[in-house]
Amino acid sequence: MDDVLGNSLQSIFDLSSSEDEKIVSLGFMDLLGVQDLISPPFLEIMTAAQQVPSLISSQVPLTPPPSKKMDSFEVINQPATPNSSSISSASSEAFNEPVKVDDQEENQQKIKKRLKPKKTNQKRQREPRFAFMTKSEVDHLEDGYRWRKYGQKAVKNSPFPRSYYRCTTASCHVKKRVERSFSDPSIVITTYEGQHIHPSPIMPPPNLGNSHLSTATSAMPMQRTPPNYQQHLRQQPFTDSLRPSNFGHNMGSINNSFLHEKRICTPGAGPSLLEDRGLLQDILPSYMLKEE
DNA sequence: CGGTTTTGACCAGCGC
DNA sequence: GCGCTGGTCAAAACCG
C-alpha cells in the first residue's frame, strides 16, 4: 500500500529531479521560513534550487519519477513574454460572414488571452513546489492565507478531484493544489507552489499567550503554522529525499523550533518518539520510520 | 455588488 | 501526429 501511495504521489507531484540522491530540499523548512539556516554544503547540492531565479530557494522533490524530466526545475531566466502569439485569424468565421473589424479584434484578443505566453526554446516557468500530506476530513485546510479556487480537475486513477487555488493577495502568486490520496482518502495532499511574499492576512499576531507557539513561529516570519494543523492535524511533509542521510545533519540546526511546534501540533504523540526521532519524526511518515 | 466557486473549454507537454 | 493528462482561463452562478 505504501508503494501504491508512493507511486500515485509520484505521478501527482512532478517534484522531480534527475538525480535521486543528490537533490535535497528544504521545501517544508523553506515554507517555514528557515532557509537561512541551510548550511553551505547543503546549498551546493540543491542544484535545482539554485537555478530558480525567484525568491524561492528550495523545494522538496519527491521520489523522482524516472520517466520525468526536470520539469518542475525548469528555469526560464526571462519572463515569458507574450510574443504576440501570431494567431492567423479565425478563418472560418471570417469566411462565413463579414465580421466587423472590432469583432475580429475582439476575437483575436480573446484568443490571445487564452494563449499561453509564447516561449522560445523554453519551457514554462514553474515555481518550486512543496507538498505534504495531512490527515484531515476537510479538503481545503485553513493555513492562514486566503485562497481563491481557480480550477478543479479529475485526477487520473483517483476518484477524488484535484483543486487548484491561488493566493488572493495581489502580487503574491503562490498556488496550491489540494487533493485526496487515492489509497488513503483520509489523507489530504497539499502542494504549494511558490512562496508568500506577505504575512498571513488572517493569522493573529504572534506572542498571544502561547509561548510555545511563539517560539515555534519565530523562525517563520511569513509562514506560520496553520492553526487547524496545530489543533487537529498531523502534518507529514511529503518527501522522499528527506531521508536521514540527507536530513539529519543538515537539519539539526532547526530541530528545536520545529520539534517544538510538533509537540504543540500533536500532543498525543509519544514524547519518547519525538525525542528519539527528533525532526525526522516530524517529517517522515510513521511507516517510513518503522522501516528504518 | 464584490468576491468566490463552479465548470466547461482550451492549451502545453509528454508518451506512444 | 495523435491522444491523454495536467494546468489554467474565464464566464456564469453563487454567496454574504
PDB file of N, CA, C and O in Angstrom, chain A residues 58-125:
ATOM      1  N   SER A  58      14.212  26.813  -2.363  1.00  0.00           N
ATOM      2  CA  SER A  58      14.285  25.369  -2.284  1.00  0.00           C
ATOM      3  C   SER A  58      12.943  24.746  -2.556  1.00  0.00           C
ATOM      4  O   SER A  58      11.923  25.405  -2.594  1.00  0.00           O
ATOM      5  N   GLN A  59      12.965  23.483  -2.718  1.00  0.00           N
ATOM      6  CA  GLN A  59      11.735  22.751  -2.845  1.00  0.00           C
ATOM      7  C   GLN A  59      11.974  21.339  -2.366  1.00  0.00           C
ATOM      8  O   GLN A  59      13.073  20.898  -2.203  1.00  0.00           O
ATOM      9  N   VAL A  60      10.939  20.650  -2.155  1.00  0.00           N
ATOM     10  CA  VAL A  60      11.062  19.270  -1.717  1.00  0.00           C
ATOM     11  C   VAL A  60      10.707  18.347  -2.847  1.00  0.00           C
ATOM     12  O   VAL A  60       9.543  18.165  -3.165  1.00  0.00           O
ATOM     13  N   PRO A  61      11.645  17.779  -3.470  1.00  0.00           N
ATOM     14  CA  PRO A  61      11.327  16.815  -4.518  1.00  0.00           C
ATOM     15  C   PRO A  61      10.910  15.507  -3.911  1.00  0.00           C
ATOM     16  O   PRO A  61      11.454  15.076  -2.915  1.00  0.00           O
ATOM     17  N   LEU A  62       9.953  14.922  -4.522  1.00  0.00           N
ATOM     18  CA  LEU A  62       9.586  13.584  -4.106  1.00  0.00           C
ATOM     19  C   LEU A  62      10.476  12.621  -4.841  1.00  0.00           C
ATOM     20  O   LEU A  62      11.397  12.990  -5.527  1.00  0.00           O
ATOM     21  N   THR A  63      10.159  11.390  -4.664  1.00  0.00           N
ATOM     22  CA  THR A  63      10.931  10.412  -5.403  1.00  0.00           C
ATOM     23  C   THR A  63      10.807  10.713  -6.877  1.00  0.00           C
ATOM     24  O   THR A  63       9.724  10.761  -7.420  1.00  0.00           O
ATOM     25  N   PRO A  64      11.895  10.936  -7.509  1.00  0.00           N
ATOM     26  CA  PRO A  64      11.828  11.365  -8.899  1.00  0.00           C
ATOM     27  C   PRO A  64      11.331  10.258  -9.785  1.00  0.00           C
ATOM     28  O   PRO A  64      11.920   9.196  -9.812  1.00  0.00           O
ATOM     29  N   PRO A  65      10.276  10.524 -10.464  1.00  0.00           N
ATOM     30  CA  PRO A  65       9.815   9.543 -11.444  1.00  0.00           C
ATOM     31  C   PRO A  65      10.867   9.407 -12.515  1.00  0.00           C
ATOM     32  O   PRO A  65      11.303  10.410 -13.074  1.00  0.00           O
ATOM     33  N   PRO A  66      11.260   8.223 -12.785  1.00  0.00           N
ATOM     34  CA  PRO A  66      12.350   8.011 -13.724  1.00  0.00           C
ATOM     35  C   PRO A  66      12.056   8.566 -15.093  1.00  0.00           C
ATOM     36  O   PRO A  66      12.944   9.013 -15.788  1.00  0.00           O
ATOM     37  N   SER A  67      10.815   8.531 -15.477  1.00  0.00           N
ATOM     38  CA  SER A  67      10.495   8.972 -16.826  1.00  0.00           C
ATOM     39  C   SER A  67      10.386  10.475 -16.925  1.00  0.00           C
ATOM     40  O   SER A  67      10.443  11.056 -17.982  1.00  0.00           O
ATOM     41  N   LYS A  68      10.221  11.092 -15.789  1.00  0.00           N
ATOM     42  CA  LYS A  68      10.023  12.540 -15.800  1.00  0.00           C
ATOM     43  C   LYS A  68      11.356  13.248 -15.983  1.00  0.00           C
ATOM     44  O   LYS A  68      12.378  12.848 -15.486  1.00  0.00           O
ATOM     45  N   LYS A  69      11.273  14.339 -16.662  1.00  0.00           N
ATOM     46  CA  LYS A  69      12.456  15.167 -16.756  1.00  0.00           C
ATOM     47  C   LYS A  69      12.368  16.251 -15.711  1.00  0.00           C
ATOM     48  O   LYS A  69      11.457  16.283 -14.903  1.00  0.00           O
ATOM     49  N   MET A  70      13.307  17.126 -15.734  1.00  0.00           N
ATOM     50  CA  MET A  70      13.339  18.125 -14.690  1.00  0.00           C
ATOM     51  C   MET A  70      12.340  19.212 -14.971  1.00  0.00           C
ATOM     52  O   MET A  70      12.668  20.376 -15.092  1.00  0.00           O
ATOM     53  N   ASP A  71      11.163  18.787 -15.043  1.00  0.00           N
ATOM     54  CA  ASP A  71      10.121  19.719 -15.422  1.00  0.00           C
ATOM     55  C   ASP A  71       9.954  20.831 -14.409  1.00  0.00           C
ATOM     56  O   ASP A  71       9.996  22.011 -14.718  1.00  0.00           O
ATOM     57  N   SER A  72       9.764  20.438 -13.181  1.00  0.00           N
ATOM     58  CA  SER A  72       9.488  21.447 -12.177  1.00  0.00           C
ATOM     59  C   SER A  72      10.705  22.300 -11.892  1.00  0.00           C
ATOM     60  O   SER A  72      10.611  23.339 -11.280  1.00  0.00           O
ATOM     61  N   PHE A  73      11.827  21.850 -12.335  1.00  0.00           N
ATOM     62  CA  PHE A  73      13.014  22.633 -12.066  1.00  0.00           C
ATOM     63  C   PHE A  73      13.422  23.456 -13.268  1.00  0.00           C
ATOM     64  O   PHE A  73      14.402  24.173 -13.230  1.00  0.00           O
ATOM     65  N   GLU A  74      12.668  23.318 -14.286  1.00  0.00           N
ATOM     66  CA  GLU A  74      12.989  24.099 -15.454  1.00  0.00           C
ATOM     67  C   GLU A  74      12.984  25.571 -15.103  1.00  0.00           C
ATOM     68  O   GLU A  74      12.111  26.069 -14.420  1.00  0.00           O
ATOM     69  N   VAL A  75      13.938  26.237 -15.611  1.00  0.00           N
ATOM     70  CA  VAL A  75      14.054  27.639 -15.264  1.00  0.00           C
ATOM     71  C   VAL A  75      14.082  28.494 -16.497  1.00  0.00           C
ATOM     72  O   VAL A  75      14.728  28.191 -17.482  1.00  0.00           O
ATOM     73  N   ILE A  76      13.324  29.510 -16.427  1.00  0.00           N
ATOM     74  CA  ILE A  76      13.346  30.479 -17.511  1.00  0.00           C
ATOM     75  C   ILE A  76      13.858  31.773 -16.937  1.00  0.00           C
ATOM     76  O   ILE A  76      13.261  32.356 -16.049  1.00  0.00           O
ATOM     77  N   ASN A  77      14.916  32.216 -17.414  1.00  0.00           N
ATOM     78  CA  ASN A  77      15.521  33.383 -16.802  1.00  0.00           C
ATOM     79  C   ASN A  77      14.844  34.671 -17.179  1.00  0.00           C
ATOM     80  O   ASN A  77      14.984  35.669 -16.510  1.00  0.00           O
ATOM     81  N   GLN A  78      14.138  34.633 -18.227  1.00  0.00           N
ATOM     82  CA  GLN A  78      13.395  35.832 -18.566  1.00  0.00           C
ATOM     83  C   GLN A  78      11.918  35.513 -18.509  1.00  0.00           C
ATOM     84  O   GLN A  78      11.498  34.414 -18.809  1.00  0.00           O
ATOM     85  N   PRO A  79      11.157  36.475 -18.118  1.00  0.00           N
ATOM     86  CA  PRO A  79       9.724  36.224 -18.056  1.00  0.00           C
ATOM     87  C   PRO A  79       9.181  35.877 -19.411  1.00  0.00           C
ATOM     88  O   PRO A  79       9.576  36.458 -20.417  1.00  0.00           O
ATOM     89  N   ALA A  80       8.299  34.919 -19.396  1.00  0.00           N
ATOM     90  CA  ALA A  80       7.699  34.520 -20.658  1.00  0.00           C
ATOM     91  C   ALA A  80       6.942  35.694 -21.235  1.00  0.00           C
ATOM     92  O   ALA A  80       6.019  36.219 -20.639  1.00  0.00           O
ATOM     93  N   THR A  81       7.322  36.093 -22.371  1.00  0.00           N
ATOM     94  CA  THR A  81       6.687  37.253 -22.959  1.00  0.00           C
ATOM     95  C   THR A  81       5.669  36.843 -23.989  1.00  0.00           C
ATOM     96  O   THR A  81       5.938  36.005 -24.836  1.00  0.00           O
ATOM     97  N   PRO A  82       4.523  37.397 -23.919  1.00  0.00           N
ATOM     98  CA  PRO A  82       3.507  37.096 -24.927  1.00  0.00           C
ATOM     99  C   PRO A  82       3.962  37.607 -26.261  1.00  0.00           C
ATOM    100  O   PRO A  82       3.731  38.757 -26.614  1.00  0.00           O
ATOM    101  N   ASN A  83       4.606  36.759 -26.974  1.00  0.00           N
ATOM    102  CA  ASN A  83       5.227  37.181 -28.213  1.00  0.00           C
ATOM    103  C   ASN A  83       4.200  37.317 -29.318  1.00  0.00           C
ATOM    104  O   ASN A  83       4.299  36.737 -30.369  1.00  0.00           O
ATOM    105  N   SER A  84       3.205  38.044 -29.020  1.00  0.00           N
ATOM    106  CA  SER A  84       2.167  38.375 -29.981  1.00  0.00           C
ATOM    107  C   SER A  84       1.472  37.158 -30.567  1.00  0.00           C
ATOM    108  O   SER A  84       0.586  37.265 -31.383  1.00  0.00           O
ATOM    109  N   SER A  85       1.883  36.009 -30.106  1.00  0.00           N
ATOM    110  CA  SER A  85       1.186  34.753 -30.352  1.00  0.00           C
ATOM    111  C   SER A  85       0.534  34.683 -31.715  1.00  0.00           C
ATOM    112  O   SER A  85      -0.615  34.336 -31.875  1.00  0.00           O
ATOM    113  N   SER A  86       1.283  34.951 -32.693  1.00  0.00           N
ATOM    114  CA  SER A  86       0.822  35.029 -34.066  1.00  0.00           C
ATOM    115  C   SER A  86      -0.355  34.123 -34.398  1.00  0.00           C
ATOM    116  O   SER A  86      -0.211  33.078 -35.005  1.00  0.00           O
ATOM    117  N   ILE A  87      -1.509  34.516 -34.019  1.00  0.00           N
ATOM    118  CA  ILE A  87      -2.693  33.757 -34.396  1.00  0.00           C
ATOM    119  C   ILE A  87      -3.118  34.193 -35.777  1.00  0.00           C
ATOM    120  O   ILE A  87      -3.409  35.344 -36.027  1.00  0.00           O
ATOM    121  N   SER A  88      -3.172  33.240 -36.668  1.00  0.00           N
ATOM    122  CA  SER A  88      -3.508  33.622 -38.025  1.00  0.00           C
ATOM    123  C   SER A  88      -5.009  33.634 -38.231  1.00  0.00           C
ATOM    124  O   SER A  88      -5.573  32.761 -38.847  1.00  0.00           O
ATOM    125  N   SER A  89      -5.611  34.584 -37.657  1.00  0.00           N
ATOM    126  CA  SER A  89      -7.022  34.882 -37.845  1.00  0.00           C
ATOM    127  C   SER A  89      -7.963  33.685 -37.879  1.00  0.00           C
ATOM    128  O   SER A  89      -7.709  32.677 -38.513  1.00  0.00           O
ATOM    129  N   ALA A  90      -9.055  33.832 -37.210  1.00  0.00           N
ATOM    130  CA  ALA A  90     -10.046  32.757 -37.224  1.00  0.00           C
ATOM    131  C   ALA A  90     -10.661  32.669 -38.602  1.00  0.00           C
ATOM    132  O   ALA A  90     -11.578  33.386 -38.954  1.00  0.00           O
ATOM    133  N   SER A  91     -10.155  31.749 -39.363  1.00  0.00           N
ATOM    134  CA  SER A  91     -10.517  31.720 -40.779  1.00  0.00           C
ATOM    135  C   SER A  91     -11.985  31.394 -41.004  1.00  0.00           C
ATOM    136  O   SER A  91     -12.630  31.959 -41.860  1.00  0.00           O
ATOM    137  N   SER A  92     -12.482  30.467 -40.249  1.00  0.00           N
ATOM    138  CA  SER A  92     -13.840  30.016 -40.503  1.00  0.00           C
ATOM    139  C   SER A  92     -14.837  31.154 -40.316  1.00  0.00           C
ATOM    140  O   SER A  92     -15.734  31.352 -41.130  1.00  0.00           O
ATOM    141  N   GLU A  93     -14.658  31.856 -39.267  1.00  0.00           N
ATOM    142  CA  GLU A  93     -15.586  32.938 -39.009  1.00  0.00           C
ATOM    143  C   GLU A  93     -15.489  34.000 -40.086  1.00  0.00           C
ATOM    144  O   GLU A  93     -16.479  34.488 -40.608  1.00  0.00           O
ATOM    145  N   ALA A  94     -14.300  34.324 -40.412  1.00  0.00           N
ATOM    146  CA  ALA A  94     -14.109  35.359 -41.416  1.00  0.00           C
ATOM    147  C   ALA A  94     -14.671  34.915 -42.756  1.00  0.00           C
ATOM    148  O   ALA A  94     -15.131  35.711 -43.560  1.00  0.00           O
ATOM    149  N   PHE A  95     -14.656  33.630 -42.938  1.00  0.00           N
ATOM    150  CA  PHE A  95     -15.133  33.128 -44.203  1.00  0.00           C
ATOM    151  C   PHE A  95     -16.655  33.132 -44.256  1.00  0.00           C
ATOM    152  O   PHE A  95     -17.270  33.479 -45.257  1.00  0.00           O
ATOM    153  N   ASN A  96     -17.254  32.737 -43.204  1.00  0.00           N
ATOM    154  CA  ASN A  96     -18.691  32.578 -43.209  1.00  0.00           C
ATOM    155  C   ASN A  96     -19.431  33.887 -43.330  1.00  0.00           C
ATOM    156  O   ASN A  96     -20.449  33.966 -43.976  1.00  0.00           O
ATOM    157  N   GLU A  97     -18.929  34.872 -42.688  1.00  0.00           N
ATOM    158  CA  GLU A  97     -19.654  36.127 -42.743  1.00  0.00           C
ATOM    159  C   GLU A  97     -18.689  37.280 -42.526  1.00  0.00           C
ATOM    160  O   GLU A  97     -17.669  37.142 -41.885  1.00  0.00           O
ATOM    161  N   PRO A  98     -19.042  38.393 -43.102  1.00  0.00           N
ATOM    162  CA  PRO A  98     -18.208  39.565 -42.876  1.00  0.00           C
ATOM    163  C   PRO A  98     -18.266  39.995 -41.423  1.00  0.00           C
ATOM    164  O   PRO A  98     -19.334  40.284 -40.902  1.00  0.00           O
ATOM    165  N   VAL A  99     -17.146  39.990 -40.817  1.00  0.00           N
ATOM    166  CA  VAL A  99     -17.092  40.356 -39.415  1.00  0.00           C
ATOM    167  C   VAL A  99     -16.535  41.752 -39.285  1.00  0.00           C
ATOM    168  O   VAL A  99     -15.608  42.138 -39.966  1.00  0.00           O
ATOM    169  N   LYS A 100     -17.156  42.485 -38.451  1.00  0.00           N
ATOM    170  CA  LYS A 100     -16.675  43.837 -38.229  1.00  0.00           C
ATOM    171  C   LYS A 100     -15.261  43.808 -37.689  1.00  0.00           C
ATOM    172  O   LYS A 100     -14.857  42.887 -36.988  1.00  0.00           O
ATOM    173  N   VAL A 101     -14.525  44.815 -38.005  1.00  0.00           N
ATOM    174  CA  VAL A 101     -13.134  44.861 -37.557  1.00  0.00           C
ATOM    175  C   VAL A 101     -13.065  44.772 -36.052  1.00  0.00           C
ATOM    176  O   VAL A 101     -12.246  44.064 -35.486  1.00  0.00           O
ATOM    177  N   ASP A 102     -13.959  45.462 -35.420  1.00  0.00           N
ATOM    178  CA  ASP A 102     -13.946  45.443 -33.968  1.00  0.00           C
ATOM    179  C   ASP A 102     -14.132  44.034 -33.445  1.00  0.00           C
ATOM    180  O   ASP A 102     -13.481  43.589 -32.513  1.00  0.00           O
ATOM    181  N   ASP A 103     -15.051  43.346 -34.067  1.00  0.00           N
ATOM    182  CA  ASP A 103     -15.314  41.990 -33.614  1.00  0.00           C
ATOM    183  C   ASP A 103     -14.108  41.099 -33.851  1.00  0.00           C
ATOM    184  O   ASP A 103     -13.771  40.261 -33.027  1.00  0.00           O
ATOM    185  N   GLN A 104     -13.516  41.308 -34.976  1.00  0.00           N
ATOM    186  CA  GLN A 104     -12.331  40.499 -35.256  1.00  0.00           C
ATOM    187  C   GLN A 104     -11.266  40.740 -34.210  1.00  0.00           C
ATOM    188  O   GLN A 104     -10.680  39.811 -33.673  1.00  0.00           O
ATOM    189  N   GLU A 105     -11.026  41.985 -33.956  1.00  0.00           N
ATOM    190  CA  GLU A 105     -10.001  42.293 -32.956  1.00  0.00           C
ATOM    191  C   GLU A 105     -10.372  41.708 -31.610  1.00  0.00           C
ATOM    192  O   GLU A 105      -9.541  41.181 -30.888  1.00  0.00           O
ATOM    193  N   GLU A 106     -11.642  41.827 -31.344  1.00  0.00           N
ATOM    194  CA  GLU A 106     -12.102  41.287 -30.069  1.00  0.00           C
ATOM    195  C   GLU A 106     -11.820  39.797 -29.986  1.00  0.00           C
ATOM    196  O   GLU A 106     -11.322  39.279 -28.999  1.00  0.00           O
ATOM    197  N   ASN A 107     -12.178  39.144 -31.072  1.00  0.00           N
ATOM    198  CA  ASN A 107     -11.959  37.703 -31.087  1.00  0.00           C
ATOM    199  C   ASN A 107     -10.486  37.369 -30.928  1.00  0.00           C
ATOM    200  O   ASN A 107     -10.117  36.481 -30.170  1.00  0.00           O
ATOM    201  N   GLN A 108      -9.689  38.094 -31.652  1.00  0.00           N
ATOM    202  CA  GLN A 108      -8.268  37.791 -31.576  1.00  0.00           C
ATOM    203  C   GLN A 108      -7.723  38.073 -30.191  1.00  0.00           C
ATOM    204  O   GLN A 108      -6.886  37.341 -29.684  1.00  0.00           O
ATOM    205  N   GLN A 109      -8.211  39.133 -29.618  1.00  0.00           N
ATOM    206  CA  GLN A 109      -7.751  39.425 -28.272  1.00  0.00           C
ATOM    207  C   GLN A 109      -8.167  38.326 -27.308  1.00  0.00           C
ATOM    208  O   GLN A 109      -7.414  37.929 -26.430  1.00  0.00           O
ATOM    209  N   LYS A 110      -9.362  37.866 -27.516  1.00  0.00           N
ATOM    210  CA  LYS A 110      -9.816  36.753 -26.665  1.00  0.00           C
ATOM    211  C   LYS A 110      -8.898  35.562 -26.827  1.00  0.00           C
ATOM    212  O   LYS A 110      -8.486  34.931 -25.868  1.00  0.00           O
ATOM    213  N   ILE A 111      -8.616  35.270 -28.077  1.00  0.00           N
ATOM    214  CA  ILE A 111      -7.763  34.114 -28.321  1.00  0.00           C
ATOM    215  C   ILE A 111      -6.384  34.334 -27.714  1.00  0.00           C
ATOM    216  O   ILE A 111      -5.825  33.455 -27.075  1.00  0.00           O
ATOM    217  N   LYS A 112      -5.884  35.537 -27.913  1.00  0.00           N
ATOM    218  CA  LYS A 112      -4.565  35.819 -27.353  1.00  0.00           C
ATOM    219  C   LYS A 112      -4.565  35.654 -25.849  1.00  0.00           C
ATOM    220  O   LYS A 112      -3.622  35.160 -25.250  1.00  0.00           O
ATOM    221  N   LYS A 113      -5.614  36.104 -25.277  1.00  0.00           N
ATOM    222  CA  LYS A 113      -5.694  35.996 -23.822  1.00  0.00           C
ATOM    223  C   LYS A 113      -5.558  34.553 -23.383  1.00  0.00           C
ATOM    224  O   LYS A 113      -4.908  34.235 -22.406  1.00  0.00           O
ATOM    225  N   ARG A 114      -6.178  33.695 -24.106  1.00  0.00           N
ATOM    226  CA  ARG A 114      -6.178  32.307 -23.691  1.00  0.00           C
ATOM    227  C   ARG A 114      -4.857  31.637 -23.988  1.00  0.00           C
ATOM    228  O   ARG A 114      -4.512  30.641 -23.379  1.00  0.00           O
ATOM    229  N   LEU A 115      -4.160  32.174 -24.940  1.00  0.00           N
ATOM    230  CA  LEU A 115      -2.900  31.546 -25.273  1.00  0.00           C
ATOM    231  C   LEU A 115      -1.877  31.801 -24.197  1.00  0.00           C
ATOM    232  O   LEU A 115      -1.792  32.859 -23.637  1.00  0.00           O
ATOM    233  N   LYS A 116      -1.115  30.780 -23.931  1.00  0.00           N
ATOM    234  CA  LYS A 116      -0.017  30.935 -23.002  1.00  0.00           C
ATOM    235  C   LYS A 116       1.019  31.833 -23.644  1.00  0.00           C
ATOM    236  O   LYS A 116       1.116  31.911 -24.865  1.00  0.00           O
ATOM    237  N   PRO A 117       1.810  32.492 -22.822  1.00  0.00           N
ATOM    238  CA  PRO A 117       2.872  33.299 -23.358  1.00  0.00           C
ATOM    239  C   PRO A 117       3.772  32.466 -24.253  1.00  0.00           C
ATOM    240  O   PRO A 117       4.160  31.365 -23.896  1.00  0.00           O
ATOM    241  N   LYS A 118       4.088  33.018 -25.379  1.00  0.00           N
ATOM    242  CA  LYS A 118       4.933  32.293 -26.318  1.00  0.00           C
ATOM    243  C   LYS A 118       6.273  32.011 -25.691  1.00  0.00           C
ATOM    244  O   LYS A 118       6.877  32.839 -25.042  1.00  0.00           O
ATOM    245  N   LYS A 119       6.722  30.837 -25.913  1.00  0.00           N
ATOM    246  CA  LYS A 119       8.018  30.504 -25.362  1.00  0.00           C
ATOM    247  C   LYS A 119       8.959  30.170 -26.495  1.00  0.00           C
ATOM    248  O   LYS A 119       8.594  29.537 -27.470  1.00  0.00           O
ATOM    249  N   THR A 120      10.147  30.587 -26.371  1.00  0.00           N
ATOM    250  CA  THR A 120      11.120  30.297 -27.388  1.00  0.00           C
ATOM    251  C   THR A 120      12.195  29.404 -26.797  1.00  0.00           C
ATOM    252  O   THR A 120      13.032  29.843 -26.044  1.00  0.00           O
ATOM    253  N   ASN A 121      12.107  28.147 -27.134  1.00  0.00           N
ATOM    254  CA  ASN A 121      13.063  27.174 -26.619  1.00  0.00           C
ATOM    255  C   ASN A 121      13.036  27.070 -25.111  1.00  0.00           C
ATOM    256  O   ASN A 121      13.982  26.637 -24.494  1.00  0.00           O
ATOM    257  N   GLN A 122      11.980  27.492 -24.544  1.00  0.00           N
ATOM    258  CA  GLN A 122      11.946  27.442 -23.094  1.00  0.00           C
ATOM    259  C   GLN A 122      10.648  26.854 -22.639  1.00  0.00           C
ATOM    260  O   GLN A 122       9.600  27.108 -23.193  1.00  0.00           O
ATOM    261  N   LYS A 123      10.760  26.123 -21.577  1.00  0.00           N
ATOM    262  CA  LYS A 123       9.545  25.572 -21.004  1.00  0.00           C
ATOM    263  C   LYS A 123       8.925  26.590 -20.079  1.00  0.00           C
ATOM    264  O   LYS A 123       9.559  27.545 -19.660  1.00  0.00           O
ATOM    265  N   ARG A 124       7.709  26.305 -19.778  1.00  0.00           N
ATOM    266  CA  ARG A 124       7.006  27.204 -18.889  1.00  0.00           C
ATOM    267  C   ARG A 124       7.704  27.263 -17.539  1.00  0.00           C
ATOM    268  O   ARG A 124       8.112  26.270 -16.977  1.00  0.00           O
ATOM    269  N   GLN A 125       7.777  28.453 -17.036  1.00  0.00           N
ATOM    270  CA  GLN A 125       8.427  28.605 -15.742  1.00  0.00           C
ATOM    271  C   GLN A 125       7.552  28.036 -14.642  1.00  0.00           C
ATOM    272  O   GLN A 125       6.351  28.198 -14.615  1.00  0.00           O
TER     273      GLN A 125
END
